[in-house]
Amino acid sequence: MKNELDSKFLLRVFDKIRQAGTKTEDKYRLNGIVAFTDLDGYTLFVEDAQVKLQYGFHNQYHFDYPSDSAFEQFEKKLKEIDKNH
């Protein structure tokens, strides 16, 4: 996922967070991950305390994270959500 984002994986995990997560205002929370969209719903945001992922039109995405280990922990959380929900 680091070099190339699997859009189907991300969309599946985003949906699982929305289905199984706790909704607070316009954000959904599950297992330390927060997922939400912008006002028009075209851009998805998936983040934890250290990593932020912005995913939009034409499979364009941007990660923001302080270290490789933070990114690896984020990726692990997404895979756990995908596996367990």
C-alpha positions as a printed NumPy array, in Angstrom:
array([[  0.   ,   0.   ,   0.   ],
       [  2.919,   2.344,   0.58 ],
       [  3.895,   2.79 ,  -3.06 ],
       [  0.566,   2.095,  -4.652],
       [ -2.784,   2.386,  -2.953],
       [ -5.264,  -0.407,  -3.624],
       [ -8.426,   1.623,  -4.139],
       [-10.762,  -1.38 ,  -3.742],
       [ -9.133,  -2.223,  -0.411],
       [ -9.44 ,   1.361,   0.828],
       [-13.076,   1.711,  -0.231],
       [-13.935,  -1.641,   1.366],
       [-12.274,  -0.641,   4.664],
       [-13.915,   2.803,   4.548],
       [-17.319,   1.139,   4.169],
       [-16.601,  -1.276,   7.031],
       [-15.672,   1.646,   9.28 ],
       [-18.95 ,   3.364,   8.364],
       [-20.967,   0.181,   8.966],
       [-19.339,  -1.021,  12.208],
       [-17.895,   2.204,  13.615],
       [-19.272,   4.742,  16.027],
       [-20.587,   7.918,  14.413],
       [-19.747,  11.235,  16.026],
       [-20.965,  14.249,  14.067],
       [-19.922,  13.404,  10.486],
       [-17.021,  11.09 ,  11.38 ],
       [-16.923,   7.358,  11.963],
       [-14.486,   5.746,  14.408],
       [-13.396,   2.126,  14.581],
       [-10.29 ,   0.551,  16.168],
       [ -8.38 ,   3.842,  16.338],
       [ -9.192,   4.848,  12.764],
       [-11.37 ,   7.833,  11.852],
       [-13.095,   7.96 ,   8.459],
       [-15.094,  10.782,   6.911],
       [-15.763,  12.626,   3.655],
       [-15.724,  16.243,   2.607],
       [-19.046,  18.074,   2.247],
       [-19.721,  16.892,  -1.292],
       [-18.631,  13.306,  -0.561],
       [-16.023,  13.191,  -3.324],
       [-12.967,  13.074,  -1.078],
       [-12.436,  10.429,   1.597],
       [-10.296,  10.952,   4.674],
       [ -8.965,   8.028,   6.701],
       [ -6.654,   8.76 ,   9.61 ],
       [ -5.364,   7.807,  13.01 ],
       [ -3.421,   9.877,  15.537],
       [ -0.304,  10.045,  13.331],
       [ -1.23 ,   9.202,   9.735],
       [ -3.607,  11.049,   7.443],
       [ -4.812,   9.724,   4.101],
       [ -6.782,  11.813,   1.633],
       [ -8.325,   9.922,  -1.302],
       [-10.217,  11.579,  -4.138],
       [-11.233,  11.59 ,  -7.781],
       [ -9.335,   9.518, -10.331],
       [ -7.704,   7.466,  -7.564],
       [ -5.576,  10.416,  -6.471],
       [ -4.354,  10.135,  -2.908],
       [ -1.979,  11.739,  -0.468],
       [ -0.457,  10.318,   2.715],
       [  0.934,  12.455,   5.523],
       [  2.887,  10.645,   8.252],
       [  5.899,  11.351,  10.476],
       [  7.726,   8.019,  10.111],
       [  7.695,   4.685,   8.344],
       [  6.76 ,   2.935,  11.58 ],
       [  3.701,   5.196,  11.994],
       [  2.656,   4.324,   8.452],
       [  3.171,   0.606,   9.076],
       [  0.98 ,   0.752,  12.203],
       [ -1.716,   2.595,  10.231],
       [ -1.611,  -0.014,   7.472],
       [ -1.828,  -2.785,  10.078],
       [ -4.964,  -1.205,  11.589],
       [ -6.62 ,  -1.007,   8.158],
       [ -5.835,  -4.657,   7.441],
       [ -7.222,  -5.695,  10.846],
       [-10.472,  -3.82 ,  10.161],
       [-10.728,  -5.474,   6.76 ],
       [-10.14 ,  -8.931,   8.242],
       [-12.33 ,  -8.643,  11.345],
       [-15.4  ,  -6.687,  10.185]])
